[in-house]
C-alpha cells in the first residue's frame, strides 16, 4: 500500500508530525503500520530479536538515542525483517549496508549511515513509550512514513 503523508495530514489534521530529520533508505518509499517500540543505545540486541518475530502490519520504531557512533540495522537484519513481514523500521540512529537495504522490500528510515556495527550486550527495552522528534511513540499507535516525513496517529488511517 502507498501512503502519502501530506494527504494524510490534510485528511486527518489531528496526526502528530515528527520533526524532519530522517532519510529514506529502504526498498519501500512509503510504509505504515502499528507501532512496536524499541529503546536501546549502541546495542541492537532487541532489534535483532524482534526481526525474527512476525511483523505483518507493524513498524518497528527504534529510539537509538540519536547515536552517530554505530549502526543499529544492517542488511542481514533488514532481510530478516522483510522475510517476516515487517512493513518498516524507523531508527533514531544509524544504519549500514545501505545499498543492499535499498533493494530490500522493507521501509527503512534513519538519521544517517555508519559502517560500524553495535556491540551485543542484550541491553534494551521493547514496547515502552519513546520520544524523539517532538513526538512520543506509544506501542499500538500507528506510524506512516514516506519521502515527505513521518506522522503518528492514535488510530489506523
Short mmCIF file of N, CA and C in Angstrom, two decimals:
data_model
loop_
_atom_site.label_atom_id
_atom_site.label_comp_id
_atom_site.label_asym_id
_atom_site.label_seq_id
_atom_site.Cartn_x
_atom_site.Cartn_y
_atom_site.Cartn_z
N UNK A 1 0.84 -1.18 0.00
CA UNK A 1 0.00 0.00 0.00
C UNK A 1 0.88 1.25 0.00
N UNK A 2 0.45 2.26 -0.71
CA UNK A 2 1.19 3.52 -0.78
C UNK A 2 0.55 4.54 0.14
N UNK A 3 1.38 5.20 0.94
CA UNK A 3 0.92 6.25 1.83
C UNK A 3 1.54 7.56 1.39
N UNK A 4 0.76 8.63 1.42
CA UNK A 4 1.25 9.96 1.09
C UNK A 4 0.99 10.82 2.32
N UNK A 5 2.05 11.11 3.07
CA UNK A 5 1.85 11.79 4.36
C UNK A 5 1.23 13.19 4.22
N UNK A 6 1.52 13.99 3.18
CA UNK A 6 0.81 15.27 3.08
C UNK A 6 -0.70 15.09 2.96
N UNK A 7 -1.12 14.10 2.17
CA UNK A 7 -2.56 13.84 2.02
C UNK A 7 -3.16 13.36 3.35
N UNK A 8 -2.43 12.50 4.06
CA UNK A 8 -2.92 12.02 5.35
C UNK A 8 -3.03 13.17 6.34
N UNK A 9 -2.08 14.10 6.32
CA UNK A 9 -2.15 15.27 7.21
C UNK A 9 -3.36 16.14 6.87
N UNK A 10 -3.64 16.31 5.56
CA UNK A 10 -4.79 17.11 5.15
C UNK A 10 -6.10 16.46 5.58
N UNK A 11 -6.18 15.13 5.44
CA UNK A 11 -7.40 14.40 5.77
C UNK A 11 -7.57 14.20 7.28
N UNK A 12 -6.48 14.18 8.02
CA UNK A 12 -6.50 13.90 9.46
C UNK A 12 -5.62 14.92 10.19
N UNK A 13 -6.12 16.15 10.38
CA UNK A 13 -5.28 17.19 10.98
C UNK A 13 -4.85 16.90 12.42
N UNK A 14 -5.42 15.89 13.03
CA UNK A 14 -5.07 15.54 14.41
C UNK A 14 -3.77 14.74 14.52
N UNK A 15 -3.22 14.27 13.40
CA UNK A 15 -1.99 13.47 13.46
C UNK A 15 -0.84 14.32 13.98
N UNK A 16 0.13 13.64 14.58
CA UNK A 16 1.36 14.31 15.01
C UNK A 16 2.40 14.16 13.91
N UNK A 17 3.19 15.20 13.69
CA UNK A 17 4.22 15.17 12.65
C UNK A 17 5.59 15.20 13.34
N UNK A 18 6.40 14.22 13.01
CA UNK A 18 7.75 14.14 13.56
C UNK A 18 8.62 15.21 12.89
N UNK A 19 9.46 15.87 13.69
CA UNK A 19 10.35 16.88 13.13
C UNK A 19 11.19 16.27 12.01
N UNK A 20 11.44 17.03 10.93
CA UNK A 20 12.21 16.48 9.82
C UNK A 20 13.64 16.17 10.23
N UNK A 21 14.02 14.92 10.04
CA UNK A 21 15.38 14.51 10.37
C UNK A 21 15.78 13.21 9.69
N UNK A 22 14.83 12.49 9.12
CA UNK A 22 15.10 11.15 8.62
C UNK A 22 15.34 11.11 7.12
N UNK A 23 16.20 10.18 6.71
CA UNK A 23 16.38 9.86 5.31
C UNK A 23 15.70 8.53 5.03
N UNK A 24 15.24 8.36 3.81
CA UNK A 24 14.54 7.15 3.40
C UNK A 24 15.55 6.23 2.71
N UNK A 25 15.81 5.05 3.30
CA UNK A 25 16.85 4.16 2.80
C UNK A 25 16.34 2.81 2.30
N UNK A 26 15.10 2.45 2.58
CA UNK A 26 14.61 1.12 2.26
C UNK A 26 14.10 0.97 0.85
N UNK A 27 13.74 -0.25 0.52
CA UNK A 27 13.20 -0.56 -0.80
C UNK A 27 11.77 -0.08 -0.98
N UNK A 28 11.08 0.23 0.10
CA UNK A 28 9.73 0.80 0.02
C UNK A 28 9.83 2.30 0.29
N UNK A 29 9.31 3.10 -0.62
CA UNK A 29 9.38 4.55 -0.42
C UNK A 29 8.35 5.03 0.59
N UNK A 30 7.26 4.30 0.77
CA UNK A 30 6.29 4.65 1.79
C UNK A 30 5.88 3.38 2.52
N UNK A 31 5.57 3.55 3.80
CA UNK A 31 5.15 2.40 4.61
C UNK A 31 4.40 2.90 5.83
N UNK A 32 3.69 1.99 6.45
CA UNK A 32 2.95 2.36 7.66
C UNK A 32 2.44 1.13 8.36
N UNK A 33 2.08 1.31 9.63
CA UNK A 33 1.53 0.21 10.39
C UNK A 33 1.53 0.49 11.87
N UNK A 34 1.17 -0.54 12.62
CA UNK A 34 1.10 -0.43 14.07
C UNK A 34 2.51 -0.35 14.66
N UNK A 35 2.67 0.52 15.62
CA UNK A 35 3.98 0.77 16.22
C UNK A 35 4.35 -0.31 17.23
N UNK A 36 5.58 -0.82 17.07
CA UNK A 36 6.25 -1.65 18.07
C UNK A 36 7.53 -0.88 18.41
N UNK A 37 7.76 -0.57 19.68
CA UNK A 37 8.89 0.28 20.02
C UNK A 37 10.07 -0.49 20.60
N UNK A 38 11.25 0.09 20.39
CA UNK A 38 12.50 -0.41 20.98
C UNK A 38 13.26 0.81 21.49
N UNK A 39 13.79 0.70 22.69
CA UNK A 39 14.68 1.73 23.23
C UNK A 39 16.01 1.07 23.53
N UNK A 40 17.06 1.54 22.85
CA UNK A 40 18.38 0.95 23.02
C UNK A 40 19.43 1.99 22.69
N UNK A 41 20.65 1.78 23.13
CA UNK A 41 21.72 2.72 22.83
C UNK A 41 22.98 1.94 22.46
N UNK A 42 23.35 2.02 21.19
CA UNK A 42 24.55 1.37 20.68
C UNK A 42 24.60 -0.12 20.98
N UNK A 43 23.42 -0.75 21.01
CA UNK A 43 23.27 -2.20 21.21
C UNK A 43 21.97 -2.59 20.51
N UNK A 44 22.06 -3.34 19.41
CA UNK A 44 20.86 -3.69 18.66
C UNK A 44 20.32 -5.08 18.98
N UNK A 45 20.61 -5.59 20.16
CA UNK A 45 20.15 -6.93 20.55
C UNK A 45 18.64 -7.08 20.45
N UNK A 46 17.90 -6.09 20.92
CA UNK A 46 16.43 -6.17 20.91
C UNK A 46 15.91 -6.06 19.47
N UNK A 47 16.53 -5.23 18.65
CA UNK A 47 16.15 -5.15 17.24
C UNK A 47 16.33 -6.52 16.59
N UNK A 48 17.47 -7.16 16.87
CA UNK A 48 17.75 -8.48 16.32
C UNK A 48 16.69 -9.50 16.75
N UNK A 49 16.26 -9.44 18.01
CA UNK A 49 15.21 -10.36 18.49
C UNK A 49 13.90 -10.12 17.75
N UNK A 50 13.52 -8.85 17.60
CA UNK A 50 12.22 -8.53 17.02
C UNK A 50 12.12 -8.87 15.53
N UNK A 51 13.19 -8.71 14.76
CA UNK A 51 13.08 -9.01 13.33
C UNK A 51 12.84 -10.49 13.09
N UNK A 52 13.11 -11.33 14.08
CA UNK A 52 12.84 -12.76 13.96
C UNK A 52 11.37 -13.09 14.21
N UNK A 53 10.60 -12.13 14.73
CA UNK A 53 9.18 -12.35 15.03
C UNK A 53 8.32 -11.89 13.85
N UNK A 54 7.10 -12.44 13.73
CA UNK A 54 6.20 -11.98 12.68
C UNK A 54 5.89 -10.49 12.83
N UNK A 55 5.92 -9.75 11.71
CA UNK A 55 5.71 -8.31 11.78
C UNK A 55 4.67 -7.78 10.82
N UNK A 56 3.76 -8.64 10.35
CA UNK A 56 2.76 -8.19 9.39
C UNK A 56 1.96 -7.02 9.98
N UNK A 57 1.88 -5.95 9.20
CA UNK A 57 1.11 -4.78 9.62
C UNK A 57 1.78 -3.93 10.68
N UNK A 58 3.07 -4.18 10.95
CA UNK A 58 3.76 -3.48 12.03
C UNK A 58 4.99 -2.73 11.53
N UNK A 59 5.30 -1.64 12.25
CA UNK A 59 6.51 -0.86 12.01
C UNK A 59 7.28 -0.78 13.32
N UNK A 60 8.55 -1.15 13.28
CA UNK A 60 9.41 -1.04 14.45
C UNK A 60 9.96 0.38 14.51
N UNK A 61 9.75 1.03 15.64
CA UNK A 61 10.28 2.37 15.85
C UNK A 61 11.34 2.26 16.94
N UNK A 62 12.58 2.60 16.59
CA UNK A 62 13.74 2.37 17.45
C UNK A 62 14.31 3.71 17.92
N UNK A 63 14.32 3.90 19.23
CA UNK A 63 14.97 5.07 19.82
C UNK A 63 16.39 4.67 20.16
N UNK A 64 17.31 5.00 19.28
CA UNK A 64 18.72 4.71 19.48
C UNK A 64 19.47 5.87 20.09
N UNK A 65 18.73 6.81 20.70
CA UNK A 65 19.35 7.95 21.35
C UNK A 65 20.03 8.90 20.38
N UNK A 66 19.77 8.75 19.09
CA UNK A 66 20.38 9.62 18.09
C UNK A 66 21.87 9.38 17.90
N UNK A 67 22.36 8.22 18.36
CA UNK A 67 23.79 7.94 18.29
C UNK A 67 24.29 7.92 16.84
N UNK A 68 25.42 8.55 16.63
CA UNK A 68 26.08 8.57 15.34
C UNK A 68 27.37 7.76 15.37
N UNK A 69 27.48 6.82 16.33
CA UNK A 69 28.73 6.08 16.50
C UNK A 69 28.67 4.62 16.07
N UNK A 70 27.47 4.12 15.74
CA UNK A 70 27.32 2.73 15.31
C UNK A 70 25.96 2.55 14.65
N UNK A 71 25.83 1.51 13.85
CA UNK A 71 24.59 1.23 13.12
C UNK A 71 23.73 0.21 13.87
N UNK A 72 22.45 0.54 14.03
CA UNK A 72 21.51 -0.35 14.72
C UNK A 72 20.83 -1.34 13.77
N UNK A 73 21.01 -1.17 12.46
CA UNK A 73 20.40 -2.06 11.47
C UNK A 73 21.36 -2.22 10.31
N UNK A 74 21.51 -3.47 9.85
CA UNK A 74 22.30 -3.77 8.67
C UNK A 74 21.49 -4.64 7.73
N UNK A 75 22.14 -5.09 6.66
CA UNK A 75 21.43 -5.83 5.62
C UNK A 75 20.83 -7.14 6.12
N UNK A 76 21.54 -7.88 6.97
CA UNK A 76 21.02 -9.18 7.41
C UNK A 76 19.75 -9.02 8.25
N UNK A 77 19.73 -8.05 9.16
CA UNK A 77 18.54 -7.84 9.98
C UNK A 77 17.40 -7.28 9.14
N UNK A 78 17.71 -6.40 8.18
CA UNK A 78 16.67 -5.87 7.30
C UNK A 78 16.04 -6.99 6.47
N UNK A 79 16.87 -7.90 5.97
CA UNK A 79 16.34 -9.01 5.18
C UNK A 79 15.46 -9.93 6.03
N UNK A 80 15.86 -10.17 7.28
CA UNK A 80 15.02 -10.98 8.18
C UNK A 80 13.69 -10.30 8.44
N UNK A 81 13.74 -8.98 8.66
CA UNK A 81 12.51 -8.23 8.90
C UNK A 81 11.57 -8.34 7.70
N UNK A 82 12.11 -8.16 6.50
CA UNK A 82 11.29 -8.26 5.30
C UNK A 82 10.71 -9.66 5.16
N UNK A 83 11.53 -10.68 5.40
CA UNK A 83 11.08 -12.07 5.30
C UNK A 83 9.95 -12.36 6.29
N UNK A 84 10.00 -11.73 7.45
CA UNK A 84 8.99 -11.96 8.48
C UNK A 84 7.82 -10.98 8.41
N UNK A 85 7.74 -10.20 7.31
CA UNK A 85 6.55 -9.41 7.04
C UNK A 85 6.49 -8.02 7.65
N UNK A 86 7.57 -7.54 8.26
CA UNK A 86 7.55 -6.19 8.82
C UNK A 86 7.33 -5.18 7.69
N UNK A 87 6.53 -4.16 7.97
CA UNK A 87 6.28 -3.10 6.99
C UNK A 87 7.47 -2.16 6.89
N UNK A 88 8.08 -1.87 8.04
CA UNK A 88 9.21 -0.96 8.02
C UNK A 88 9.86 -0.81 9.38
N UNK A 89 10.97 -0.07 9.39
CA UNK A 89 11.73 0.22 10.61
C UNK A 89 12.17 1.68 10.53
N UNK A 90 11.89 2.42 11.60
CA UNK A 90 12.32 3.81 11.73
C UNK A 90 13.33 3.85 12.86
N UNK A 91 14.52 4.37 12.58
CA UNK A 91 15.60 4.34 13.58
C UNK A 91 16.10 5.75 13.87
N UNK A 92 15.96 6.15 15.14
CA UNK A 92 16.55 7.39 15.61
C UNK A 92 18.00 7.09 15.95
N UNK A 93 18.77 6.93 14.89
CA UNK A 93 20.16 6.50 14.94
C UNK A 93 20.59 6.14 13.53
N UNK A 94 21.61 5.31 13.41
CA UNK A 94 22.20 4.99 12.10
C UNK A 94 21.92 3.57 11.65
N UNK A 95 22.11 3.37 10.33
CA UNK A 95 22.05 2.06 9.71
C UNK A 95 23.30 1.89 8.86
N UNK A 96 23.51 0.66 8.35
CA UNK A 96 24.62 0.41 7.44
C UNK A 96 24.14 -0.53 6.33
N UNK A 97 25.02 -0.85 5.41
CA UNK A 97 24.69 -1.72 4.27
C UNK A 97 23.55 -1.13 3.43
N UNK A 98 23.62 0.18 3.20
CA UNK A 98 22.50 0.88 2.56
C UNK A 98 22.22 0.43 1.14
N UNK A 99 23.22 -0.01 0.40
CA UNK A 99 22.96 -0.44 -0.98
C UNK A 99 22.09 -1.68 -1.02
N UNK A 100 22.33 -2.61 -0.10
CA UNK A 100 21.51 -3.82 -0.02
C UNK A 100 20.12 -3.48 0.54
N UNK A 101 20.08 -2.65 1.57
CA UNK A 101 18.80 -2.28 2.18
C UNK A 101 17.90 -1.57 1.16
N UNK A 102 18.49 -0.80 0.26
CA UNK A 102 17.71 -0.11 -0.76
C UNK A 102 17.01 -1.08 -1.70
N UNK A 103 17.52 -2.30 -1.79
CA UNK A 103 16.93 -3.34 -2.66
C UNK A 103 16.03 -4.29 -1.88
N UNK A 104 15.88 -4.07 -0.58
CA UNK A 104 15.10 -4.95 0.29
C UNK A 104 13.66 -4.44 0.38
N UNK A 105 12.69 -5.35 0.33
CA UNK A 105 11.27 -4.97 0.38
C UNK A 105 10.88 -4.64 1.83
N UNK A 106 11.36 -3.47 2.27
CA UNK A 106 11.14 -3.01 3.63
C UNK A 106 11.29 -1.50 3.64
N UNK A 107 10.41 -0.82 4.35
CA UNK A 107 10.60 0.61 4.56
C UNK A 107 11.64 0.82 5.64
N UNK A 108 12.61 1.68 5.40
CA UNK A 108 13.64 1.97 6.39
C UNK A 108 13.92 3.47 6.37
N UNK A 109 13.76 4.09 7.52
CA UNK A 109 14.16 5.48 7.67
C UNK A 109 15.11 5.57 8.86
N UNK A 110 16.12 6.41 8.73
CA UNK A 110 17.12 6.58 9.78
C UNK A 110 17.73 7.96 9.66
N UNK A 111 18.52 8.33 10.69
CA UNK A 111 19.18 9.64 10.68
C UNK A 111 20.33 9.70 9.69
N UNK A 112 21.10 8.61 9.62
CA UNK A 112 22.31 8.61 8.79
C UNK A 112 22.83 7.19 8.65
N UNK A 113 23.97 7.06 7.99
CA UNK A 113 24.62 5.77 7.85
C UNK A 113 25.95 5.78 8.60
N UNK A 114 26.34 4.58 9.02
CA UNK A 114 27.62 4.41 9.72
C UNK A 114 28.09 2.99 9.47
N UNK A 115 29.35 2.76 9.12
CA UNK A 115 29.80 1.41 8.78
C UNK A 115 30.00 0.47 9.96
N UNK A 116 30.09 0.98 11.19
CA UNK A 116 30.40 0.13 12.35
C UNK A 116 29.12 -0.47 12.93
N UNK A 117 29.18 -1.78 13.27
CA UNK A 117 28.05 -2.44 13.93
C UNK A 117 28.10 -2.16 15.43
N UNK A 118 27.00 -2.44 16.10
CA UNK A 118 26.93 -2.22 17.55
C UNK A 118 27.47 -3.44 18.29
N UNK A 119 27.73 -3.24 19.57
CA UNK A 119 28.01 -4.36 20.46
C UNK A 119 26.70 -5.08 20.74
N UNK A 120 26.78 -6.34 21.11
CA UNK A 120 25.60 -7.11 21.51
C UNK A 120 25.75 -7.43 23.00
N UNK A 121 25.11 -6.61 23.82
CA UNK A 121 25.18 -6.81 25.27
C UNK A 121 23.84 -7.22 25.86
N UNK A 122 22.82 -7.35 25.00
CA UNK A 122 21.50 -7.74 25.48
C UNK A 122 20.78 -6.62 26.22
N UNK A 123 21.18 -5.37 25.95
CA UNK A 123 20.59 -4.23 26.65
C UNK A 123 19.58 -3.54 25.75
N UNK A 124 18.40 -3.28 26.28
CA UNK A 124 17.36 -2.56 25.54
C UNK A 124 15.99 -2.95 26.04
N UNK A 125 15.02 -2.12 25.72
CA UNK A 125 13.63 -2.35 26.14
C UNK A 125 12.74 -2.36 24.92
N UNK A 126 11.68 -3.16 24.97
CA UNK A 126 10.70 -3.13 23.89
C UNK A 126 9.33 -2.80 24.47
N UNK A 127 8.51 -2.25 23.59
CA UNK A 127 7.14 -1.85 23.93
C UNK A 127 7.06 -0.91 25.12
N UNK A 128 7.93 0.11 25.09
CA UNK A 128 7.87 1.21 26.05
C UNK A 128 7.65 2.50 25.26
N UNK A 129 7.08 3.51 25.90
CA UNK A 129 6.92 4.80 25.24
C UNK A 129 8.31 5.39 24.98
N UNK A 130 8.50 5.94 23.78
CA UNK A 130 9.76 6.58 23.44
C UNK A 130 9.45 7.95 22.83
N UNK A 131 10.37 8.88 23.00
CA UNK A 131 10.14 10.23 22.50
C UNK A 131 11.37 10.73 21.75
N UNK A 132 11.15 11.21 20.54
CA UNK A 132 12.16 11.93 19.76
C UNK A 132 11.44 12.68 18.66
N UNK A 133 12.08 13.69 18.12
CA UNK A 133 11.48 14.45 17.03
C UNK A 133 10.21 15.17 17.40
N UNK A 134 10.05 15.48 18.70
CA UNK A 134 8.86 16.20 19.15
C UNK A 134 7.61 15.35 19.29
N UNK A 135 7.74 14.04 19.20
CA UNK A 135 6.58 13.14 19.26
C UNK A 135 6.90 11.98 20.21
N UNK A 136 5.89 11.56 20.99
CA UNK A 136 6.01 10.35 21.79
C UNK A 136 5.34 9.22 21.02
N UNK A 137 6.09 8.15 20.80
CA UNK A 137 5.61 6.96 20.10
C UNK A 137 5.19 5.95 21.15
N UNK A 138 3.94 5.48 21.04
CA UNK A 138 3.42 4.51 22.00
C UNK A 138 3.07 3.21 21.28
N UNK A 139 3.44 2.07 21.85
CA UNK A 139 3.04 0.81 21.23
C UNK A 139 1.53 0.78 21.01
N UNK A 140 1.14 0.33 19.82
CA UNK A 140 -0.29 0.26 19.49
C UNK A 140 -0.79 1.45 18.70
N UNK A 141 -0.05 2.57 18.70
CA UNK A 141 -0.40 3.67 17.81
C UNK A 141 0.01 3.26 16.40
N UNK A 142 -0.20 4.17 15.46
CA UNK A 142 0.14 3.89 14.06
C UNK A 142 1.07 4.97 13.52
N UNK A 143 2.03 4.54 12.71
CA UNK A 143 3.00 5.45 12.11
C UNK A 143 2.98 5.26 10.60
N UNK A 144 3.16 6.38 9.89
CA UNK A 144 3.18 6.38 8.43
C UNK A 144 4.38 7.21 7.98
N UNK A 145 5.10 6.73 6.98
CA UNK A 145 6.31 7.41 6.55
C UNK A 145 6.45 7.36 5.03
N UNK A 146 6.97 8.44 4.47
CA UNK A 146 7.32 8.49 3.06
C UNK A 146 8.43 9.52 2.89
N UNK A 147 8.72 9.90 1.67
CA UNK A 147 9.80 10.86 1.43
C UNK A 147 9.49 12.26 1.96
N UNK A 148 8.23 12.51 2.33
CA UNK A 148 7.83 13.80 2.87
C UNK A 148 8.01 13.91 4.38
N UNK A 149 7.99 12.77 5.07
CA UNK A 149 8.12 12.82 6.52
C UNK A 149 7.49 11.62 7.20
N UNK A 150 7.37 11.75 8.52
CA UNK A 150 6.83 10.69 9.37
C UNK A 150 5.72 11.29 10.22
N UNK A 151 4.58 10.58 10.27
CA UNK A 151 3.46 11.04 11.09
C UNK A 151 2.98 9.90 11.99
N UNK A 152 2.34 10.29 13.10
CA UNK A 152 1.85 9.32 14.08
C UNK A 152 0.38 9.59 14.33
N UNK A 153 -0.41 8.52 14.40
CA UNK A 153 -1.84 8.61 14.63
C UNK A 153 -2.25 7.65 15.75
N UNK A 154 -3.25 8.06 16.51
CA UNK A 154 -3.81 7.19 17.55
C UNK A 154 -4.53 6.00 16.94
N UNK A 155 -5.05 6.18 15.73
CA UNK A 155 -5.85 5.13 15.07
C UNK A 155 -5.28 4.83 13.69
N UNK A 156 -5.69 3.70 13.15
CA UNK A 156 -5.28 3.32 11.79
C UNK A 156 -5.93 4.25 10.79
N UNK A 157 -5.16 4.76 9.85
CA UNK A 157 -5.69 5.68 8.84
C UNK A 157 -5.94 4.96 7.52
#
